[in-house]
Coordinates of C-alpha atoms in Angstrom, one line a residue:
Chain A
M22 CA 175.7 160.5 179.2
T23 CA 174.3 158.7 182.5
S24 CA 172.3 162.3 182.8
V25 CA 170.1 162.0 180.2
A26 CA 169.5 158.4 180.0
S27 CA 168.3 158.8 184.1
I28 CA 165.8 161.7 182.4
F29 CA 165.0 159.7 180.2
T30 CA 164.3 156.4 182.4
F31 CA 162.5 159.5 184.9
L32 CA 160.4 160.7 181.8
T33 CA 159.2 157.0 180.9
K34 CA 158.7 155.5 184.4
R35 CA 157.0 158.1 186.2
R36 CA 155.8 160.5 183.3
G37 CA 156.2 158.6 180.0
G38 CA 152.7 157.7 179.2
L39 CA 151.1 161.4 179.6
L40 CA 154.0 162.6 177.3
T41 CA 152.9 160.0 175.3
V42 CA 149.3 160.9 174.8
I43 CA 150.7 164.5 174.4
G44 CA 153.0 163.3 171.8
L45 CA 150.1 161.5 170.2
I46 CA 147.8 164.6 170.4
F47 CA 150.5 166.4 168.8
V48 CA 151.4 163.7 165.9
L49 CA 147.1 163.2 165.1
T50 CA 146.8 166.9 165.1
L51 CA 150.2 167.5 162.5
F52 CA 148.2 164.6 160.6
G53 CA 144.5 165.9 160.5
V54 CA 146.0 169.2 158.9
I55 CA 147.9 167.1 156.5
V56 CA 144.5 165.5 155.7
S57 CA 142.3 168.3 155.2
D58 CA 142.6 172.0 155.3
K59 CA 139.7 172.5 157.4
F60 CA 140.8 169.9 160.2
G61 CA 143.6 172.5 161.8
T62 CA 140.9 175.5 161.4
Y63 CA 139.9 177.6 164.8
S64 CA 136.2 176.3 164.3
N65 CA 137.1 172.8 164.4
A66 CA 139.2 173.2 167.2
V67 CA 136.5 175.2 169.4
N68 CA 133.9 172.3 168.3
I69 CA 136.5 169.8 169.4
L70 CA 136.4 171.1 172.7
E71 CA 133.0 171.9 173.0
Q72 CA 132.4 168.1 171.9
S73 CA 134.6 166.9 174.2
T74 CA 133.3 169.0 178.0
P75 CA 130.6 166.4 178.9
L76 CA 133.2 163.4 178.8
A77 CA 135.5 165.6 180.3
I78 CA 133.6 166.2 183.1
V79 CA 132.3 162.8 183.7
S80 CA 135.7 161.1 183.4
L81 CA 136.9 163.5 186.0
G82 CA 134.5 162.2 188.5
Q83 CA 135.2 158.6 187.3
T84 CA 139.1 159.3 187.9
L85 CA 138.9 160.1 191.7
V86 CA 136.7 156.7 192.3
I87 CA 138.9 154.8 189.9
I88 CA 142.3 156.5 192.2
T89 CA 140.4 154.6 195.1
G90 CA 140.8 151.4 193.8
G91 CA 137.1 151.5 192.6
I92 CA 134.7 151.8 189.9
D93 CA 131.5 153.4 188.6
L94 CA 129.3 151.9 186.4
S95 CA 126.4 153.8 187.3
I96 CA 127.8 156.8 185.9
G97 CA 126.1 156.5 182.6
S98 CA 122.7 155.9 184.0
M99 CA 123.0 158.9 186.2
V100 CA 123.6 161.5 183.6
S101 CA 120.5 160.0 181.7
L102 CA 118.1 160.7 184.5
A103 CA 119.8 164.0 185.5
S104 CA 119.6 164.9 182.0
V105 CA 115.8 164.0 181.6
L106 CA 114.9 165.5 185.4
L107 CA 116.4 168.7 184.5
S108 CA 114.7 169.2 181.6
G109 CA 111.2 167.6 183.0
L110 CA 111.4 169.5 185.6
T111 CA 112.0 172.8 184.3
A112 CA 109.6 172.6 181.4
G113 CA 110.7 176.2 180.3
D114 CA 110.7 177.8 183.3
P115 CA 113.6 180.1 184.2
V116 CA 113.2 179.8 188.0
M117 CA 112.1 175.9 187.9
M118 CA 115.4 175.9 186.3
Y119 CA 117.7 176.5 189.3
V120 CA 115.2 174.3 191.2
A121 CA 115.6 171.8 189.1
I122 CA 119.8 172.5 188.5
V123 CA 119.8 172.0 192.5
T124 CA 118.0 169.0 192.7
I125 CA 120.2 166.9 190.0
L126 CA 123.2 167.8 191.4
V127 CA 121.9 166.6 195.0
L128 CA 120.6 163.5 193.4
G129 CA 124.0 162.5 191.9
G130 CA 125.9 163.4 195.2
L131 CA 123.5 161.4 196.8
V132 CA 123.8 158.3 194.6
G133 CA 127.5 158.5 195.0
I134 CA 126.9 158.1 198.8
I135 CA 124.6 155.1 198.1
N136 CA 127.1 153.5 196.3
A137 CA 129.9 154.2 198.3
G138 CA 127.9 153.3 201.5
A139 CA 126.8 150.0 199.8
S140 CA 130.1 148.9 199.0
I141 CA 131.7 150.0 202.6
Y142 CA 128.5 148.0 204.7
L143 CA 127.3 145.7 202.3
R144 CA 131.2 144.6 201.2
V145 CA 130.1 143.9 198.1
H146 CA 132.6 145.4 195.3
P147 CA 132.0 148.6 193.8
L148 CA 131.8 147.0 190.6
I149 CA 128.7 145.2 191.4
V150 CA 127.2 148.2 193.3
T151 CA 127.4 150.1 190.7
L152 CA 126.4 147.5 188.0
G153 CA 123.2 147.4 189.7
T154 CA 122.3 151.0 190.9
G155 CA 123.0 151.6 187.5
A156 CA 120.3 149.2 186.3
I157 CA 117.8 150.7 188.7
L158 CA 118.6 154.2 187.8
Q159 CA 118.2 153.4 184.4
G160 CA 114.6 151.8 184.9
I161 CA 113.9 154.7 187.0
T162 CA 114.5 157.1 184.5
L163 CA 112.6 155.0 181.5
L164 CA 109.9 154.8 184.2
Y165 CA 109.8 158.5 184.2
T166 CA 109.8 159.2 180.6
Q167 CA 110.5 156.6 177.3
T168 CA 110.6 159.7 175.0
P169 CA 113.0 163.5 175.0
I170 CA 111.2 165.3 177.7
G171 CA 110.9 169.0 178.9
K172 CA 112.4 172.0 177.6
M173 CA 115.0 174.5 178.7
P174 CA 114.4 178.6 178.9
K175 CA 116.0 180.3 176.3
G176 CA 119.6 181.3 176.3
F177 CA 120.4 177.8 178.0
D178 CA 122.4 176.8 175.3
E179 CA 124.7 179.5 176.1
L180 CA 126.1 177.2 178.2
A181 CA 127.0 175.0 175.4
Y182 CA 128.0 177.4 172.4
G183 CA 128.8 180.8 174.6
R184 CA 132.5 182.0 174.6
V185 CA 134.7 183.1 177.2
L186 CA 137.8 184.7 175.8
G187 CA 137.3 182.9 172.4
L188 CA 137.3 179.5 173.8
P189 CA 134.0 177.7 174.7
L190 CA 132.7 178.0 177.6
G191 CA 132.4 174.7 178.7
A192 CA 136.0 174.0 177.5
V193 CA 137.2 176.5 180.3
F194 CA 134.7 175.3 183.2
T195 CA 136.5 172.2 182.1
I196 CA 139.9 173.5 182.6
V197 CA 139.0 175.1 185.5
V198 CA 137.5 171.9 187.8
F199 CA 140.3 170.0 186.6
V200 CA 143.1 172.3 187.5
V201 CA 141.1 172.5 190.9
T202 CA 141.0 169.0 191.3
A203 CA 144.5 168.9 190.9
V204 CA 145.0 170.6 192.9
F205 CA 142.9 169.3 195.5
L206 CA 144.3 165.7 194.8
R207 CA 148.0 166.4 195.5
K208 CA 147.9 169.1 198.7
V209 CA 144.8 168.8 200.5
P210 CA 145.0 165.8 203.1
L211 CA 142.0 164.5 201.8
G212 CA 143.2 164.2 198.6
R213 CA 146.1 162.7 199.3
Y214 CA 144.3 160.4 201.1
I215 CA 142.7 159.4 198.0
Y216 CA 145.7 157.8 196.5
A217 CA 147.0 156.2 200.0
T218 CA 143.2 154.6 200.2
G219 CA 143.8 153.1 196.4
D220 CA 147.2 152.1 196.8
D221 CA 146.6 150.1 199.9
A222 CA 143.3 150.0 201.5
V223 CA 144.1 148.5 204.6
G224 CA 147.3 149.9 205.3
A225 CA 145.5 153.2 205.0
Q226 CA 143.7 152.3 207.6
L227 CA 145.6 150.6 209.7
M228 CA 147.5 154.4 209.5
G229 CA 144.2 156.0 210.7
L230 CA 142.9 157.4 207.5
P231 CA 139.1 158.0 207.1
R232 CA 138.5 155.4 204.6
R233 CA 135.0 155.4 204.6
K234 CA 135.2 159.2 204.4
V235 CA 137.7 158.9 201.1
L236 CA 135.0 156.6 199.3
F237 CA 131.8 158.9 200.2
V238 CA 133.6 161.8 199.0
A239 CA 135.1 160.4 196.0
Y240 CA 131.5 158.4 194.6
G241 CA 129.6 161.7 195.8
F242 CA 131.7 163.6 193.8
C243 CA 131.5 161.2 191.3
G244 CA 128.0 161.2 190.9
M245 CA 127.7 164.9 190.8
M246 CA 129.8 165.2 188.2
A247 CA 127.5 163.3 186.1
A248 CA 124.5 165.7 186.9
V249 CA 126.9 168.5 185.8
A250 CA 127.8 166.6 182.1
S251 CA 123.9 166.3 181.9
I252 CA 123.6 170.1 182.4
F253 CA 126.1 170.4 179.6
L254 CA 124.6 167.8 177.5
V255 CA 120.9 169.4 178.0
A256 CA 122.7 172.6 176.8
R257 CA 123.6 170.9 173.9
L258 CA 120.4 168.9 172.8
G259 CA 118.2 170.5 174.2
A260 CA 116.3 168.2 176.2
G261 CA 116.9 165.3 178.4
Q262 CA 116.6 162.2 176.8
P263 CA 116.3 158.6 178.4
Y264 CA 119.4 157.2 177.1
T265 CA 121.4 159.9 176.2
G266 CA 124.1 159.0 179.0
Q267 CA 124.2 155.5 178.1
N268 CA 127.7 155.2 176.2
F269 CA 129.2 157.5 179.3
T270 CA 129.9 154.7 181.5
L271 CA 132.1 153.0 179.8
T272 CA 133.8 155.9 177.4
S273 CA 134.1 157.4 181.0
I274 CA 136.6 154.7 181.6
T275 CA 139.0 154.9 178.6
P276 CA 140.4 158.4 178.9
V277 CA 141.4 157.6 182.5
V278 CA 142.7 154.4 181.5
V279 CA 144.5 156.2 178.6
G280 CA 145.8 159.4 181.4
G281 CA 148.0 156.7 183.2
T282 CA 145.4 156.0 186.0
L283 CA 145.6 152.1 187.0
L284 CA 142.6 150.6 187.7
S285 CA 143.7 148.6 190.6
G286 CA 143.5 152.0 192.3
G287 CA 146.2 154.7 194.0
R288 CA 147.9 155.8 190.9
G289 CA 147.6 158.3 188.2
G290 CA 146.2 162.3 188.0
V291 CA 143.3 164.2 186.3
I292 CA 145.7 165.8 184.1
G293 CA 146.5 162.5 182.3
T294 CA 142.6 162.0 182.0
L295 CA 141.8 165.2 180.4
M296 CA 144.8 164.7 177.7
G297 CA 142.9 161.2 177.6
V298 CA 139.9 163.2 176.8
Y299 CA 141.3 165.3 174.0
L300 CA 143.1 162.5 172.5
V301 CA 139.7 160.5 172.0
S302 CA 138.0 163.5 171.4
L303 CA 140.6 164.4 168.5
L304 CA 140.9 160.8 167.1
N305 CA 136.8 160.3 166.6
N306 CA 137.0 164.2 165.1
L307 CA 139.6 162.7 162.7
L308 CA 137.7 159.8 161.7
N309 CA 135.1 162.3 160.9
F310 CA 137.2 163.9 158.6
L311 CA 138.4 160.6 156.8
S312 CA 135.1 160.2 156.8
L313 CA 135.0 156.9 158.3
S314 CA 132.0 156.1 159.9
T315 CA 131.3 156.1 163.5
H316 CA 131.9 151.9 163.4
Y317 CA 135.6 152.9 163.2
Q318 CA 135.6 154.6 166.0
L319 CA 134.5 151.8 168.6
I320 CA 137.8 150.0 166.9
V321 CA 140.0 152.6 167.6
Q322 CA 138.8 153.2 171.0
G323 CA 139.2 149.4 171.5
L324 CA 142.9 149.3 170.0
I325 CA 143.3 152.4 172.4
V326 CA 142.3 150.8 175.6
I327 CA 144.5 147.5 174.6
I328 CA 147.9 149.8 173.6
A329 CA 147.0 151.8 176.8
V330 CA 147.0 149.0 179.0
S331 CA 150.0 147.5 177.6
V332 CA 152.0 150.3 178.0
Y333 CA 150.8 151.1 181.9
V334 CA 151.3 147.9 183.5
E335 CA 148.6 147.2 186.6
N336 CA 150.4 146.7 189.5
K337 CA 148.4 144.4 191.1
R338 CA 145.5 142.3 189.7
K339 CA 141.9 143.1 190.6
V340 CA 138.5 142.5 189.5
Chain B
M16 CA 139.2 129.5 206.1
T17 CA 137.8 125.7 206.8
Q18 CA 138.4 127.1 210.8
S19 CA 135.9 130.2 210.0
A20 CA 133.4 127.9 208.1
Q21 CA 133.2 125.5 211.0
S22 CA 132.8 128.1 213.5
Q23 CA 129.9 129.7 211.1
S24 CA 128.4 126.6 211.0
Q25 CA 128.9 126.0 214.7
Q26 CA 127.3 129.5 215.2
S27 CA 124.1 129.0 213.4
P28 CA 123.0 125.8 211.7
V29 CA 119.9 127.6 210.2
M30 CA 122.1 130.4 208.3
D31 CA 124.1 127.3 207.0
I32 CA 120.7 125.6 205.4
V33 CA 120.2 128.8 203.9
R34 CA 123.3 130.1 202.8
N35 CA 123.4 126.8 201.1
Y36 CA 120.0 126.0 199.7
G37 CA 119.0 129.9 199.6
I38 CA 119.1 129.8 196.1
H39 CA 116.4 126.6 195.7
L40 CA 114.4 128.5 198.4
V41 CA 114.2 131.6 196.8
L42 CA 113.3 129.9 192.9
A43 CA 110.5 127.7 194.3
V44 CA 109.0 131.0 196.3
L45 CA 109.3 132.8 193.4
I46 CA 107.5 130.3 191.1
V47 CA 104.9 130.0 193.8
V48 CA 103.9 133.7 194.1
T49 CA 103.7 134.3 190.6
A50 CA 101.8 131.3 189.9
I51 CA 99.3 132.5 192.5
L52 CA 99.5 136.1 191.0
S53 CA 99.1 134.9 187.5
P54 CA 97.1 131.9 186.5
A55 CA 98.8 132.1 183.0
F56 CA 102.4 131.7 184.4
L57 CA 102.6 127.8 185.0
T58 CA 100.8 126.5 181.6
A59 CA 102.6 124.5 179.7
N60 CA 102.8 127.4 176.7
N61 CA 104.7 129.5 179.1
I62 CA 106.6 127.1 180.6
S63 CA 107.9 125.9 176.9
N64 CA 108.6 129.6 176.2
M65 CA 111.0 130.6 179.4
L66 CA 113.1 127.4 178.7
L67 CA 113.3 128.4 175.3
Q68 CA 114.5 131.8 176.8
A69 CA 116.5 130.2 179.3
A70 CA 119.1 128.4 177.0
P71 CA 121.2 131.2 175.7
L72 CA 121.8 133.0 179.0
G73 CA 122.7 129.6 180.5
I74 CA 125.2 128.6 178.1
V75 CA 126.9 132.0 178.5
V76 CA 126.6 131.1 182.0
I77 CA 128.8 127.9 182.0
G78 CA 131.3 130.0 180.2
Q79 CA 131.2 132.7 183.0
V80 CA 131.5 130.3 186.0
P81 CA 135.2 129.0 185.1
V82 CA 136.3 132.9 184.5
I83 CA 134.7 133.9 187.9
L84 CA 136.3 131.3 189.5
V85 CA 139.5 132.4 188.2
R86 CA 138.9 135.7 189.6
G87 CA 137.7 137.3 186.5
L88 CA 134.7 138.5 184.9
D89 CA 134.2 138.3 181.0
L90 CA 132.2 141.6 179.7
S91 CA 132.6 140.5 176.1
V92 CA 130.4 137.7 176.1
A93 CA 127.5 139.9 174.7
S94 CA 129.7 140.9 171.7
V95 CA 130.9 137.6 170.9
M96 CA 127.3 136.6 170.6
A97 CA 126.6 139.2 168.4
T98 CA 129.5 138.9 166.1
A99 CA 128.6 134.8 165.9
A100 CA 124.5 135.9 164.9
V101 CA 126.3 138.2 162.5
V102 CA 128.5 135.6 161.2
A103 CA 125.5 133.1 160.7
T104 CA 123.7 134.9 158.3
C105 CA 127.0 136.2 156.6
F106 CA 126.8 132.7 154.4
S107 CA 124.4 131.7 152.1
G108 CA 121.9 130.9 154.3
Q109 CA 121.1 127.0 153.5
D110 CA 121.8 124.4 156.0
T111 CA 124.7 123.3 153.6
D112 CA 126.6 126.3 155.1
A113 CA 125.8 125.3 158.9
L114 CA 129.2 124.0 159.3
P115 CA 131.1 126.5 158.1
V116 CA 129.0 129.1 160.1
F117 CA 129.3 127.3 163.3
I118 CA 133.6 126.8 162.5
V119 CA 134.0 130.6 161.8
A120 CA 131.8 131.6 164.7
I121 CA 133.3 129.5 167.0
S122 CA 136.9 130.4 166.0
I123 CA 135.8 134.2 166.7
G124 CA 135.0 133.4 170.3
L125 CA 137.6 130.9 171.0
A126 CA 140.5 133.9 169.7
T127 CA 138.4 136.5 171.9
G128 CA 138.9 134.5 174.4
L129 CA 142.5 133.7 174.0
V130 CA 143.4 137.4 173.8
N131 CA 141.5 138.3 176.8
G132 CA 143.2 135.6 178.6
L133 CA 146.7 136.6 177.1
L134 CA 145.7 140.5 178.6
I135 CA 145.3 139.4 181.6
T136 CA 148.0 136.9 182.1
K137 CA 151.1 138.2 180.5
R138 CA 149.8 142.0 180.5
N139 CA 148.4 141.6 184.0
V140 CA 145.5 143.9 182.7
S141 CA 142.2 143.6 185.2
P142 CA 139.8 141.6 183.3
F143 CA 137.0 144.5 183.7
L144 CA 139.2 146.3 181.3
A145 CA 140.5 143.5 179.2
T146 CA 137.2 142.4 178.2
L147 CA 135.9 145.6 177.8
A148 CA 138.3 146.1 175.0
T149 CA 138.0 143.3 173.5
M150 CA 133.9 143.9 173.3
T151 CA 134.3 147.4 172.2
L152 CA 136.8 145.8 169.3
L153 CA 134.5 143.2 168.4
Q154 CA 131.6 145.7 168.3
G155 CA 133.5 147.8 166.2
M156 CA 134.5 145.4 163.5
R157 CA 130.9 144.1 163.5
F158 CA 129.6 147.5 162.9
A159 CA 132.0 147.8 160.0
Y160 CA 131.7 144.8 158.8
T161 CA 127.6 145.0 158.3
Q162 CA 127.8 148.4 158.0
G163 CA 125.1 149.0 160.8
A164 CA 122.8 146.9 159.3
P165 CA 123.2 143.3 159.4
S166 CA 120.9 141.4 156.5
G167 CA 121.0 137.8 155.3
N168 CA 119.5 134.5 156.8
V169 CA 120.3 131.8 159.2
P170 CA 120.4 128.6 158.2
P171 CA 117.1 127.0 159.1
I172 CA 119.3 124.0 160.9
Y173 CA 119.7 127.0 164.1
R174 CA 116.6 128.0 164.0
V175 CA 115.0 124.5 164.9
L176 CA 118.2 124.5 167.3
G177 CA 117.0 127.6 168.6
S178 CA 113.2 128.2 168.3
Q179 CA 112.2 124.4 168.2
T180 CA 111.0 121.7 170.7
F181 CA 110.7 117.8 170.8
F182 CA 108.0 116.9 172.3
G183 CA 108.0 120.4 174.5
V184 CA 111.3 120.0 175.3
P185 CA 113.4 122.4 173.5
Y186 CA 115.9 121.5 171.6
N187 CA 118.6 124.4 173.0
L188 CA 117.5 123.2 176.5
M189 CA 118.7 119.9 175.8
I190 CA 122.4 121.3 174.6
L191 CA 122.1 123.8 177.5
V192 CA 121.9 119.9 179.5
V193 CA 124.7 118.1 177.9
L194 CA 126.7 121.5 178.2
A195 CA 126.0 121.7 182.1
A196 CA 126.8 118.1 182.5
F197 CA 130.0 118.2 180.5
F198 CA 131.4 121.2 182.2
S199 CA 130.3 120.4 185.9
I200 CA 132.6 116.9 185.3
L201 CA 135.8 119.2 183.7
L202 CA 135.2 121.1 186.9
H203 CA 134.8 118.8 189.5
K204 CA 136.0 115.3 188.5
T205 CA 139.2 116.3 186.5
T206 CA 142.5 117.9 187.5
Y207 CA 141.8 121.0 185.2
G208 CA 138.7 121.8 187.4
R209 CA 140.7 121.4 190.4
R210 CA 143.7 123.8 189.3
V211 CA 140.9 126.1 188.4
Y212 CA 139.3 126.1 191.8
L213 CA 142.6 126.5 193.4
T214 CA 143.8 129.3 191.1
G215 CA 140.9 131.3 192.0
G216 CA 141.2 130.2 195.5
N217 CA 144.1 130.9 196.6
P218 CA 147.0 131.9 193.8
V219 CA 149.8 131.8 195.8
M220 CA 149.1 128.3 197.1
A221 CA 148.7 127.2 193.6
R222 CA 151.8 128.4 192.5
L223 CA 153.4 127.0 195.2
V224 CA 152.5 123.6 194.2
G225 CA 153.4 124.2 190.4
I226 CA 150.5 124.8 189.1
H227 CA 150.8 126.6 185.6
A228 CA 148.3 129.5 186.8
D229 CA 148.5 131.4 183.6
R230 CA 147.5 128.5 181.1
I231 CA 144.3 127.7 183.9
T232 CA 143.3 131.5 183.6
I233 CA 143.3 131.7 179.7
A234 CA 141.7 128.3 179.0
S235 CA 138.8 129.3 181.5
Y236 CA 138.7 132.9 178.9
V237 CA 138.5 130.6 176.1
I238 CA 136.4 128.4 177.4
S239 CA 133.8 131.4 178.1
G240 CA 134.7 132.8 174.5
G241 CA 133.6 129.8 172.7
L242 CA 130.5 129.0 174.6
A243 CA 129.6 132.7 173.8
A244 CA 129.9 132.2 170.5
L245 CA 127.7 129.4 170.6
A246 CA 125.0 130.6 172.6
G247 CA 125.0 133.4 170.0
L248 CA 124.5 131.4 167.0
I249 CA 121.7 129.4 169.2
Y250 CA 119.8 132.7 169.9
S251 CA 120.4 134.0 166.4
G252 CA 118.1 130.8 165.9
F253 CA 115.9 131.8 168.7
V254 CA 115.2 136.0 167.5
G255 CA 115.8 134.6 163.8
I256 CA 116.3 138.4 162.8
V257 CA 120.0 139.3 163.3
D258 CA 120.7 142.5 164.3
N259 CA 123.8 143.9 165.8
W260 CA 122.5 143.9 169.3
V261 CA 121.9 140.1 169.5
G262 CA 122.7 139.1 173.2
R263 CA 122.8 142.5 174.5
G264 CA 122.5 142.6 178.2
F265 CA 123.7 139.2 178.4
E266 CA 127.4 140.2 179.9
L267 CA 125.2 141.8 182.5
D268 CA 122.9 139.3 183.3
S269 CA 125.3 136.2 183.4
I270 CA 127.3 137.8 186.0
V271 CA 124.4 138.4 187.9
A272 CA 123.2 135.0 187.4
A273 CA 126.4 133.7 188.5
V274 CA 126.8 135.8 191.4
M275 CA 123.4 135.1 192.7
G276 CA 124.2 131.4 192.2
G277 CA 126.6 131.6 194.6
V278 CA 129.8 132.0 192.6
A279 CA 132.0 134.2 194.2
L280 CA 133.3 136.9 192.4
S281 CA 136.5 136.8 195.2
G282 CA 137.1 133.6 193.1
G283 CA 137.5 129.8 193.9
R284 CA 133.8 129.0 195.1
G285 CA 131.3 128.1 193.0
S286 CA 129.4 126.0 190.8
I287 CA 127.7 125.5 187.3
V288 CA 124.9 123.8 188.9
G289 CA 124.4 127.1 191.1
G290 CA 125.2 129.6 188.1
L291 CA 122.4 127.7 186.6
F292 CA 119.7 128.2 189.4
G293 CA 120.9 132.0 189.1
A294 CA 119.8 132.1 185.5
A295 CA 116.5 130.5 186.1
I296 CA 115.8 132.7 188.7
L297 CA 116.6 135.8 186.3
V298 CA 114.4 134.0 183.6
V299 CA 111.4 133.5 186.0
V300 CA 111.8 137.3 187.7
F301 CA 111.7 138.4 183.8
N302 CA 108.8 136.5 182.8
A303 CA 106.9 137.2 186.3
V304 CA 107.4 140.8 185.4
L305 CA 105.6 140.5 182.7
M306 CA 103.1 137.9 184.0
I307 CA 102.1 139.9 186.6
G308 CA 101.6 143.4 184.2
L309 CA 103.8 145.4 185.8
P310 CA 106.0 147.8 183.5
I311 CA 108.7 146.1 181.5
E312 CA 111.3 148.8 183.1
F313 CA 111.2 146.9 186.2
Q314 CA 112.7 144.1 184.9
I315 CA 116.2 146.5 184.9
I316 CA 115.3 147.9 188.4
I317 CA 114.7 144.5 190.1
K318 CA 117.7 142.8 188.5
G319 CA 119.5 145.9 189.6
A320 CA 118.4 145.4 193.7
V321 CA 118.9 141.8 192.7
I322 CA 122.4 141.8 192.1
I323 CA 123.5 143.9 195.1
V324 CA 121.3 142.0 197.4
A325 CA 122.6 138.6 196.3
A326 CA 126.4 139.4 196.2
A327 CA 125.8 141.0 199.5
F328 CA 124.5 137.8 200.9
Y329 CA 127.4 135.7 199.9
V330 CA 130.1 137.9 201.3
R331 CA 132.5 136.3 203.2
K332 CA 132.7 137.2 206.9
T333 CA 136.1 137.1 207.4
I334 CA 137.0 139.7 205.0

């Protein structure tokens, strides 16, 4: 009996959140299948996976930043800017497309590095720094264009609708980057330093861990992921739009929190985030099937966050 | 702390003056420069217009200040404002319903603040996440209730309070001044106020001297919620037409204003008057951008730059 109890304690204490999320995904799927016979189909599953790709990629970057104990509120504006630059620079030209992709990836990384640099050297909380850079990026985006702009060469939508082994290309890509990042976080020293920095920044620095490098890598990665997400978004929508990323700033935080990564830093992981993304996408899809308007998605999303934060107790209080 | 403050003032008295009166200087310089660049800026009409716009933001800032003083921030204020504005249109639209509108709207605001406060103190949720969740929740409920398109009229008395002037002095500005005086006295002259500063400035000490820090924190969020609801009612009277996004951006603007006014995000330092000066700067900057004839996007870009610079300016040297 005691061993059963200890296993139970282990699961609920260490992995309780993740198991709950997976359990919830299972229950929701079951519920969906009962409610609608179109829900449990292959095409709907593919649909959910396709829709979840940009959110998953953005949330991946956000997870790393949150593990360092920070937050990136510029991510939505970065997605918007990258998406209009991508299609605007490309303008239907297949050669320019590669230039545009490289440009936005570099730009994304650079913005992340600026975010990290400002918070390190100006000693301003990342919340404020990224709030500021987010506003600046959104302003620049709107100066560049106020309407959807440019177009992508033929076949670019293959990225959004293509299949690999029957699975959406984006979903396969998502799973690969998540697994690679998970391995990086657990096995590579720099990845482990990310946890150490987030858990106890002063302690990590006293240990001689490269705190600045950790922050540059985490924020740079986050910015770059915003650019990658915009590639998939543009592939889906056909052109970049100046407000396309707006919602990502906050919706990228929900899966991270649901997946058990604490906003206070140092705890959690990317696999939890991926499960969080699937849970949110599944819920939104299910609400569509119940023909409830998108308005209810907001209520549900608010409730999930409140429930999630009540399950995981933050270990220390922060802004 | 006192020691470092002393050594700082010994090092550079000039810097001390800049630190204490910088915000006033910035406001003065801003007004002079804009007045030179645009003759229309200092006309009675434009000044009256700016004061009209300043009041709703100012009222939200008054609520945001005690929250930031206890090391928090309130992202739900804009959502509360919009909800209050929607409530204002839900009744008959006659003056006879002004009181019920007031009671319902303020109750929603206070309740939101209470939920925020309870999540933050009892569940140890980070203020960012707690207020983000209530923000989303309120937003969803509002959308579901109005089905995306609110209709109906604001009671005429709110129109008067929000947009009319009394010999050139807006009514809403009078409300702002009364509230500012009341809450300044509350923060600086009462036991509650001292407890707010101590709770934010030194939580350990606060606990040791027997302050119920949780109650103080909850009270701050309740004040913020109530004032945001009031600001929403007044703002609905200002704009006249209510949509679901009344007050959008006020959550960030109010935080920016408070930070510019010297209210430290690390808690325990700052004043309502400072925050109101910050709000005045924002309103003048927004107005100046239009008066000088720059594209309106510069409002966002300048706001983003200003918040980072202001936060960096007030960073405590000792951290």
